[in-house]
Amino acid sequence: MAEKNAAVKAACAATPEITLERVNVAPAQTWNRLRTNDITLTVPAHSRAGDVYFSLPRLFEGVECGMGREVTDWVESQAKGARYVEVPRGEKREEPIVVAVGAGDVADTGVMVRSGAEATIVVAAGAGEKDGEAGTSASLVRIIVEAGARVHLHEYVGVGADQQHLESVGISAARDARVDVHQYLLGGGTVALGFACDLAGERARVDLGCRYHADGTEVLDINEVVRQRGRNTRSELAYNGVLEDAAHKGLRTTIDLIHGAKGAQGNESETVLVLGDDVVNKTLPTILCDEDDVAGNHGATIGSVSPEQLAFLASRGLSREDAEELFVRALYEDALMHAPCPEARAVVENVTKGQSLRNIEEA
């Protein structure tokens, strides 16, 4: 096994690489001194000379993606082919559209959800990976949601300590479209996730809930942007995470209330539980506004387990370590409970190394 891992790492080292500088960039550049605006990543650059592969319809070129144009171009150059899925008008698709990404895989996916249709899309990154595997994986998903359609997007990311994963999503939502997003970021050497949603039509809405966990020396970088162009659009962004040991996390969330979006409302909030003395946490919530008659709110709560909570749990026989483990376990149990398909469930089980997750009974 050791020889196999050494061979894999040697092969990775021999692969040509390029540096993607300043990606996952927030629309508003602030706090340059603290280096909160972007991340720089080194990624493989495999030659595709002579390859002929399917590309997405040109309509998808106009969809803004969270990690930016440079990452989009890199994924398109590295993916072996693009996958296009269309959900017909008025159809409620029962089977999820699954994008499964393993170690070293690069996936380019476009989904068209026609008027009045409904679909569930699942990105599962990390299922089936083994300890010691190294490399870079990536997923680029672009979604066009037509008038009155509904999309349920689930993102499950849990890669190995030697793995790097790039996750870039772009959504365009038309009139009366509804998008709900469920993100579970469960660890990896470096995980960079970008999400962009354009609420272009009147009364379009996005609800996003993100739960994350990082420990050791893991790096988690998140950049999420909602452009509210249509009248009476609505965005609700909520983040809840746990950071341990010496983990580094950066979160940039931007709600952009664009001129003409009268009646638009946007809310963003984050709660971070810090369980390590060497944790680095950077949170940059931003609201941009170029319109009156709109409402925007943001906030963040950062702290450790309170003395009152520890005292309560101690009275039930739990030590401080047990109490902290309880909060982490709750996150993984929630991910497992809401996994919409076997591929998403496999990501959670792989991260937890096959340990059984069970609800801890109240004392």
Coordinates of C-alpha atoms in Angstrom, one line a residue:
M1 CA 0.0 0.0 0.0
A2 CA 2.8 2.4 0.9
E3 CA 4.5 1.7 -2.5
K4 CA 1.2 2.4 -4.3
N5 CA 0.7 5.7 -2.5
A6 CA 4.3 6.7 -3.3
A7 CA 3.7 5.9 -6.9
V8 CA 0.5 8.0 -7.0
K9 CA 2.3 10.9 -5.4
A10 CA 5.2 10.6 -7.8
A11 CA 2.8 10.6 -10.8
C12 CA 1.1 13.7 -9.3
A13 CA 4.4 15.4 -8.9
A14 CA 5.2 14.8 -12.6
T15 CA 2.0 16.4 -13.9
P16 CA 2.4 19.9 -15.3
E17 CA 0.8 22.5 -13.0
I18 CA -0.5 26.1 -13.3
T19 CA -1.3 28.7 -10.7
L20 CA -4.8 30.2 -10.5
E21 CA -4.2 33.5 -8.9
R22 CA -6.8 35.5 -7.0
V23 CA -9.8 33.2 -7.6
N24 CA -13.0 32.9 -5.5
V25 CA -13.0 36.8 -5.5
A26 CA -15.7 38.7 -3.8
P27 CA -17.4 41.5 -5.8
A28 CA -16.4 44.2 -3.3
Q29 CA -12.6 44.3 -2.6
T30 CA -12.1 45.2 1.0
W31 CA -9.7 44.3 3.8
N32 CA -6.8 43.7 1.5
R33 CA -4.3 43.9 4.4
L34 CA -6.0 40.8 6.0
R35 CA -6.0 38.9 2.6
T36 CA -9.7 38.1 2.8
N37 CA -10.6 38.8 -0.8
D38 CA -9.5 35.7 -2.7
I39 CA -7.4 32.5 -2.7
T40 CA -4.6 31.3 -4.9
L41 CA -4.5 27.7 -6.0
T42 CA -2.1 25.4 -7.8
V43 CA -3.8 22.9 -10.0
P44 CA -2.8 20.3 -12.6
A45 CA -2.8 21.1 -16.3
H46 CA -3.2 18.0 -18.3
S47 CA -2.9 18.3 -22.1
R48 CA -6.1 17.7 -24.1
A49 CA -4.4 18.1 -27.4
G50 CA -6.2 16.0 -30.0
D51 CA -9.2 15.2 -27.7
V52 CA -12.7 15.8 -29.0
Y53 CA -15.3 16.2 -26.3
F54 CA -18.8 17.6 -25.9
S55 CA -19.2 21.1 -24.7
L56 CA -22.3 22.8 -23.2
P57 CA -24.7 24.9 -25.2
R58 CA -23.4 28.5 -25.5
L59 CA -26.4 29.7 -23.4
F60 CA -24.4 28.5 -20.3
E61 CA -21.5 30.8 -21.1
G62 CA -23.6 33.7 -19.7
V63 CA -24.1 32.1 -16.3
E64 CA -21.8 33.7 -13.6
C65 CA -20.0 31.1 -11.5
G66 CA -18.9 31.6 -7.9
M67 CA -15.2 30.9 -8.4
G68 CA -14.8 33.1 -11.4
R69 CA -14.0 32.9 -15.1
E70 CA -10.4 31.6 -14.6
V71 CA -11.7 28.5 -12.8
T72 CA -14.4 28.0 -15.3
D73 CA -11.9 28.1 -18.2
W74 CA -9.6 25.6 -16.3
V75 CA -12.4 23.1 -15.7
E76 CA -13.5 23.3 -19.3
S77 CA -10.0 22.6 -20.4
Q78 CA -9.5 19.7 -18.0
A79 CA -12.8 17.9 -18.1
K80 CA -13.0 14.9 -20.4
G81 CA -16.4 16.1 -21.6
A82 CA -19.4 18.1 -20.5
R83 CA -22.7 16.7 -19.3
Y84 CA -25.9 18.4 -20.3
V85 CA -29.3 17.5 -18.6
E86 CA -32.6 19.1 -19.5
V87 CA -35.8 18.7 -17.4
P88 CA -38.8 19.2 -19.7
R89 CA -41.4 21.9 -19.1
G90 CA -43.8 21.1 -16.2
E91 CA -42.1 17.8 -15.3
K92 CA -41.3 16.9 -11.8
R93 CA -38.2 14.7 -12.0
E94 CA -38.1 12.2 -9.2
E95 CA -34.6 10.8 -9.8
P96 CA -31.8 13.2 -8.7
I97 CA -29.3 14.4 -11.2
V98 CA -26.0 13.3 -9.5
V99 CA -22.6 14.6 -10.2
A100 CA -20.1 12.2 -8.5
V101 CA -16.5 13.4 -8.3
G102 CA -13.7 11.1 -7.1
A103 CA -10.0 11.8 -6.5
G104 CA -8.5 13.5 -9.6
D105 CA -11.9 13.8 -11.4
V106 CA -13.0 17.1 -13.1
A107 CA -16.6 17.4 -14.0
D108 CA -18.4 20.0 -16.1
T109 CA -22.2 19.9 -15.9
G110 CA -25.0 22.1 -17.2
V111 CA -28.7 21.7 -16.2
M112 CA -31.6 23.3 -17.9
V113 CA -34.8 23.3 -15.8
R114 CA -37.7 24.4 -18.0
S115 CA -40.7 26.4 -17.0
G116 CA -42.8 24.9 -14.2
A117 CA -40.4 21.9 -13.8
E118 CA -38.8 20.6 -10.6
A119 CA -35.5 18.8 -10.2
T120 CA -33.0 17.7 -7.5
I121 CA -29.3 18.1 -8.2
V122 CA -26.6 16.5 -6.1
V123 CA -22.9 17.1 -6.2
A124 CA -21.0 14.4 -4.2
A125 CA -17.2 15.0 -4.0
G126 CA -15.1 12.4 -2.1
A127 CA -17.2 9.2 -2.1
G128 CA -14.9 6.2 -2.4
E129 CA -11.7 8.0 -1.7
K130 CA -9.0 6.2 0.3
D131 CA -6.5 7.5 2.9
G132 CA -3.3 8.7 1.4
E133 CA -4.7 9.6 -2.1
A134 CA -3.4 12.9 -3.3
G135 CA -4.5 15.2 -6.1
T136 CA -7.0 17.8 -7.2
S137 CA -10.7 17.2 -8.1
A138 CA -13.2 19.8 -9.3
S139 CA -16.8 20.3 -10.2
L140 CA -18.4 23.0 -12.2
V141 CA -22.2 23.1 -12.3
R142 CA -24.2 25.7 -14.2
I143 CA -28.0 25.7 -13.8
I144 CA -30.6 27.7 -15.7
V145 CA -34.0 27.8 -13.9
E146 CA -36.8 29.1 -16.0
A147 CA -40.0 30.8 -14.9
G148 CA -41.9 29.1 -12.1
A149 CA -39.4 26.2 -11.9
R150 CA -38.0 24.7 -8.7
V151 CA -34.5 23.4 -8.0
H152 CA -33.1 21.6 -5.0
L153 CA -29.3 21.6 -5.0
H154 CA -27.3 19.5 -2.5
E155 CA -23.5 19.8 -2.3
Y156 CA -21.6 17.2 -0.3
V157 CA -17.9 17.7 -0.1
G158 CA -15.6 15.5 2.0
V159 CA -12.2 14.8 0.5
G160 CA -9.0 13.4 2.1
A161 CA -6.3 15.3 4.0
D162 CA -4.0 15.2 0.9
Q163 CA -6.8 16.2 -1.5
Q164 CA -7.7 19.6 -3.0
H165 CA -11.2 20.2 -4.3
L166 CA -12.6 23.1 -6.3
E167 CA -16.4 23.5 -6.4
S168 CA -17.9 26.3 -8.6
V169 CA -21.6 26.8 -9.1
G170 CA -23.6 29.3 -11.1
I171 CA -27.4 29.7 -11.2
S172 CA -29.7 31.9 -13.2
A173 CA -33.2 32.1 -11.9
A174 CA -36.1 33.6 -13.9
R175 CA -39.5 34.9 -12.8
D176 CA -41.1 33.1 -9.8
A177 CA -38.3 30.5 -9.8
R178 CA -37.4 28.9 -6.4
V179 CA -33.9 27.6 -5.6
D180 CA -33.0 25.9 -2.3
V181 CA -29.3 25.0 -1.6
H182 CA -28.0 22.6 1.0
Q183 CA -24.2 22.6 1.4
Y184 CA -22.3 20.2 3.7
L185 CA -18.6 20.9 3.6
L186 CA -17.1 18.0 5.7
G187 CA -13.3 18.5 5.3
G188 CA -10.3 18.1 3.0
G189 CA -6.8 19.4 2.7
T190 CA -8.0 22.4 0.7
V191 CA -11.6 22.9 -0.2
A192 CA -12.5 26.0 -2.2
L193 CA -16.2 26.6 -3.0
G194 CA -17.8 29.4 -5.0
F195 CA -21.5 29.9 -5.5
A196 CA -23.2 32.6 -7.6
C197 CA -27.0 33.0 -8.1
D198 CA -28.6 35.6 -10.3
L199 CA -32.2 36.3 -9.3
A200 CA -33.0 37.9 -12.6
G201 CA -36.8 37.6 -12.7
E202 CA -39.5 39.1 -10.5
R203 CA -40.2 37.2 -7.2
A204 CA -37.3 34.7 -7.8
R205 CA -36.0 33.3 -4.5
V206 CA -32.9 31.5 -3.2
D207 CA -32.6 29.8 0.3
L208 CA -29.1 28.6 1.1
G209 CA -28.0 26.7 4.2
C210 CA -24.4 25.8 4.6
R211 CA -22.9 23.6 7.3
Y212 CA -19.2 23.0 7.5
H213 CA -16.4 21.4 9.6
A214 CA -12.7 21.8 9.3
D215 CA -9.9 20.5 11.7
G216 CA -6.2 19.8 11.7
T217 CA -4.6 22.2 9.2
E218 CA -7.4 22.0 6.7
V219 CA -8.2 25.1 4.5
L220 CA -11.8 26.0 3.7
D221 CA -12.4 28.9 1.4
I222 CA -16.0 30.0 0.5
N223 CA -17.2 32.8 -1.7
E224 CA -20.9 33.2 -2.3
V225 CA -22.7 35.9 -4.3
V226 CA -26.4 36.6 -4.9
R227 CA -27.3 39.2 -7.5
Q228 CA -30.8 40.5 -7.0
R229 CA -32.0 42.1 -10.2
G230 CA -35.7 41.4 -10.3
R231 CA -38.3 43.1 -8.3
N232 CA -39.5 41.6 -5.0
T233 CA -36.7 38.9 -5.1
R234 CA -35.6 37.3 -1.9
S235 CA -32.4 35.7 -0.6
E236 CA -31.9 33.9 2.7
L237 CA -28.3 32.7 3.4
A238 CA -27.4 30.9 6.7
Y239 CA -24.1 29.4 7.7
N240 CA -23.2 27.2 10.6
G241 CA -19.8 25.6 11.2
V242 CA -17.3 24.1 13.6
L243 CA -13.5 24.8 13.4
E244 CA -11.0 22.8 15.3
D245 CA -7.2 22.6 15.9
A246 CA -5.4 24.9 13.4
A247 CA -8.0 25.0 10.6
H248 CA -8.2 28.0 8.4
K249 CA -11.6 29.2 7.1
G250 CA -12.5 32.2 4.9
L251 CA -16.1 33.0 4.1
R252 CA -17.1 35.9 1.8
T253 CA -20.9 36.3 1.3
T254 CA -22.3 39.1 -0.9
I255 CA -25.8 40.2 -1.5
D256 CA -25.9 42.6 -4.4
L257 CA -29.2 44.6 -4.6
I258 CA -29.0 45.9 -8.1
H259 CA -30.6 49.1 -9.5
G260 CA -34.2 48.2 -10.4
A261 CA -34.7 45.5 -7.8
K262 CA -37.4 47.4 -5.9
G263 CA -39.0 45.4 -3.0
A264 CA -36.0 43.0 -2.9
Q265 CA -34.9 41.5 0.5
G266 CA -31.7 39.8 1.5
N267 CA -30.5 38.3 4.7
E268 CA -27.3 36.6 5.6
S269 CA -26.0 35.2 8.9
E270 CA -23.3 32.9 10.3
T271 CA -22.6 31.1 13.5
V272 CA -19.1 29.7 14.0
L273 CA -18.1 27.4 16.9
V274 CA -14.3 27.6 17.5
L275 CA -12.7 24.6 19.3
G276 CA -9.0 25.2 18.7
D277 CA -6.6 27.8 20.0
D278 CA -4.8 28.0 16.6
V279 CA -8.0 28.3 14.4
V280 CA -8.0 31.2 11.8
N281 CA -11.5 32.4 11.0
K282 CA -12.2 35.2 8.5
T283 CA -15.8 36.2 7.8
L284 CA -16.6 39.0 5.4
P285 CA -20.4 39.5 5.0
T286 CA -21.2 42.3 2.5
I287 CA -24.3 43.9 1.2
L288 CA -24.1 46.1 -1.9
C289 CA -27.0 48.4 -2.7
D290 CA -27.9 50.6 -5.7
E291 CA -31.6 50.8 -5.1
D292 CA -34.0 52.3 -2.5
D293 CA -37.1 50.4 -1.3
V294 CA -35.0 47.3 -0.5
A295 CA -33.9 45.6 2.7
G296 CA -30.6 43.9 3.5
N297 CA -29.3 42.4 6.8
H298 CA -26.2 40.5 7.7
G299 CA -24.4 39.3 10.9
A300 CA -22.0 36.8 12.3
T301 CA -21.6 35.1 15.7
I302 CA -18.2 33.6 16.6
G303 CA -17.4 31.9 19.9
S304 CA -16.7 28.7 21.8
V305 CA -19.0 26.5 23.9
S306 CA -20.3 28.7 26.7
P307 CA -19.7 28.0 30.4
E308 CA -23.5 27.6 30.8
Q309 CA -23.7 25.0 28.1
L310 CA -20.7 23.1 29.6
A311 CA -22.2 23.2 33.1
F312 CA -25.5 21.9 31.8
L313 CA -23.8 19.0 29.9
A314 CA -21.5 18.3 32.8
S315 CA -24.6 17.8 35.0
R316 CA -25.5 15.1 32.5
G317 CA -22.2 13.4 32.8
L318 CA -20.4 14.8 29.7
S319 CA -16.8 16.2 29.9
R320 CA -15.7 19.2 27.9
E321 CA -14.3 16.9 25.2
D322 CA -17.6 14.9 25.1
A323 CA -19.5 18.2 24.8
E324 CA -17.4 19.4 21.9
E325 CA -17.7 16.1 20.1
L326 CA -21.4 16.3 20.5
F327 CA -21.6 19.5 18.4
V328 CA -19.4 18.0 15.7
R329 CA -21.4 14.8 15.7
A330 CA -24.6 16.7 15.3
L331 CA -23.3 18.2 12.1
Y332 CA -22.4 14.9 10.5
E333 CA -25.7 13.3 11.7
D334 CA -27.6 16.1 10.0
A335 CA -25.7 15.6 6.8
L336 CA -26.4 11.9 6.9
M337 CA -30.0 12.4 7.7
H338 CA -30.6 14.7 4.8
A339 CA -28.5 12.9 2.2
P340 CA -30.8 12.6 -0.9
C341 CA -29.0 9.7 -2.6
P342 CA -26.5 6.9 -1.9
E343 CA -23.6 9.0 -3.4
A344 CA -24.1 11.8 -0.9
R345 CA -24.4 9.3 2.0
A346 CA -21.2 7.7 0.9
V347 CA -19.3 11.0 1.2
V348 CA -20.4 11.3 4.9
E349 CA -19.6 7.7 5.7
N350 CA -16.2 8.0 4.0
V351 CA -15.3 11.1 6.0
T352 CA -16.4 9.4 9.3
K353 CA -14.3 6.4 8.4
G354 CA -17.3 4.0 8.7
Q355 CA -18.1 4.9 12.3
S356 CA -21.7 4.6 13.1
L357 CA -23.5 7.9 13.6
R358 CA -26.2 7.7 16.1
N359 CA -28.2 10.3 18.1
I360 CA -26.8 10.7 21.6
E361 CA -29.6 10.2 24.0
E362 CA -30.3 12.9 26.6
A363 CA -29.2 12.0 30.0

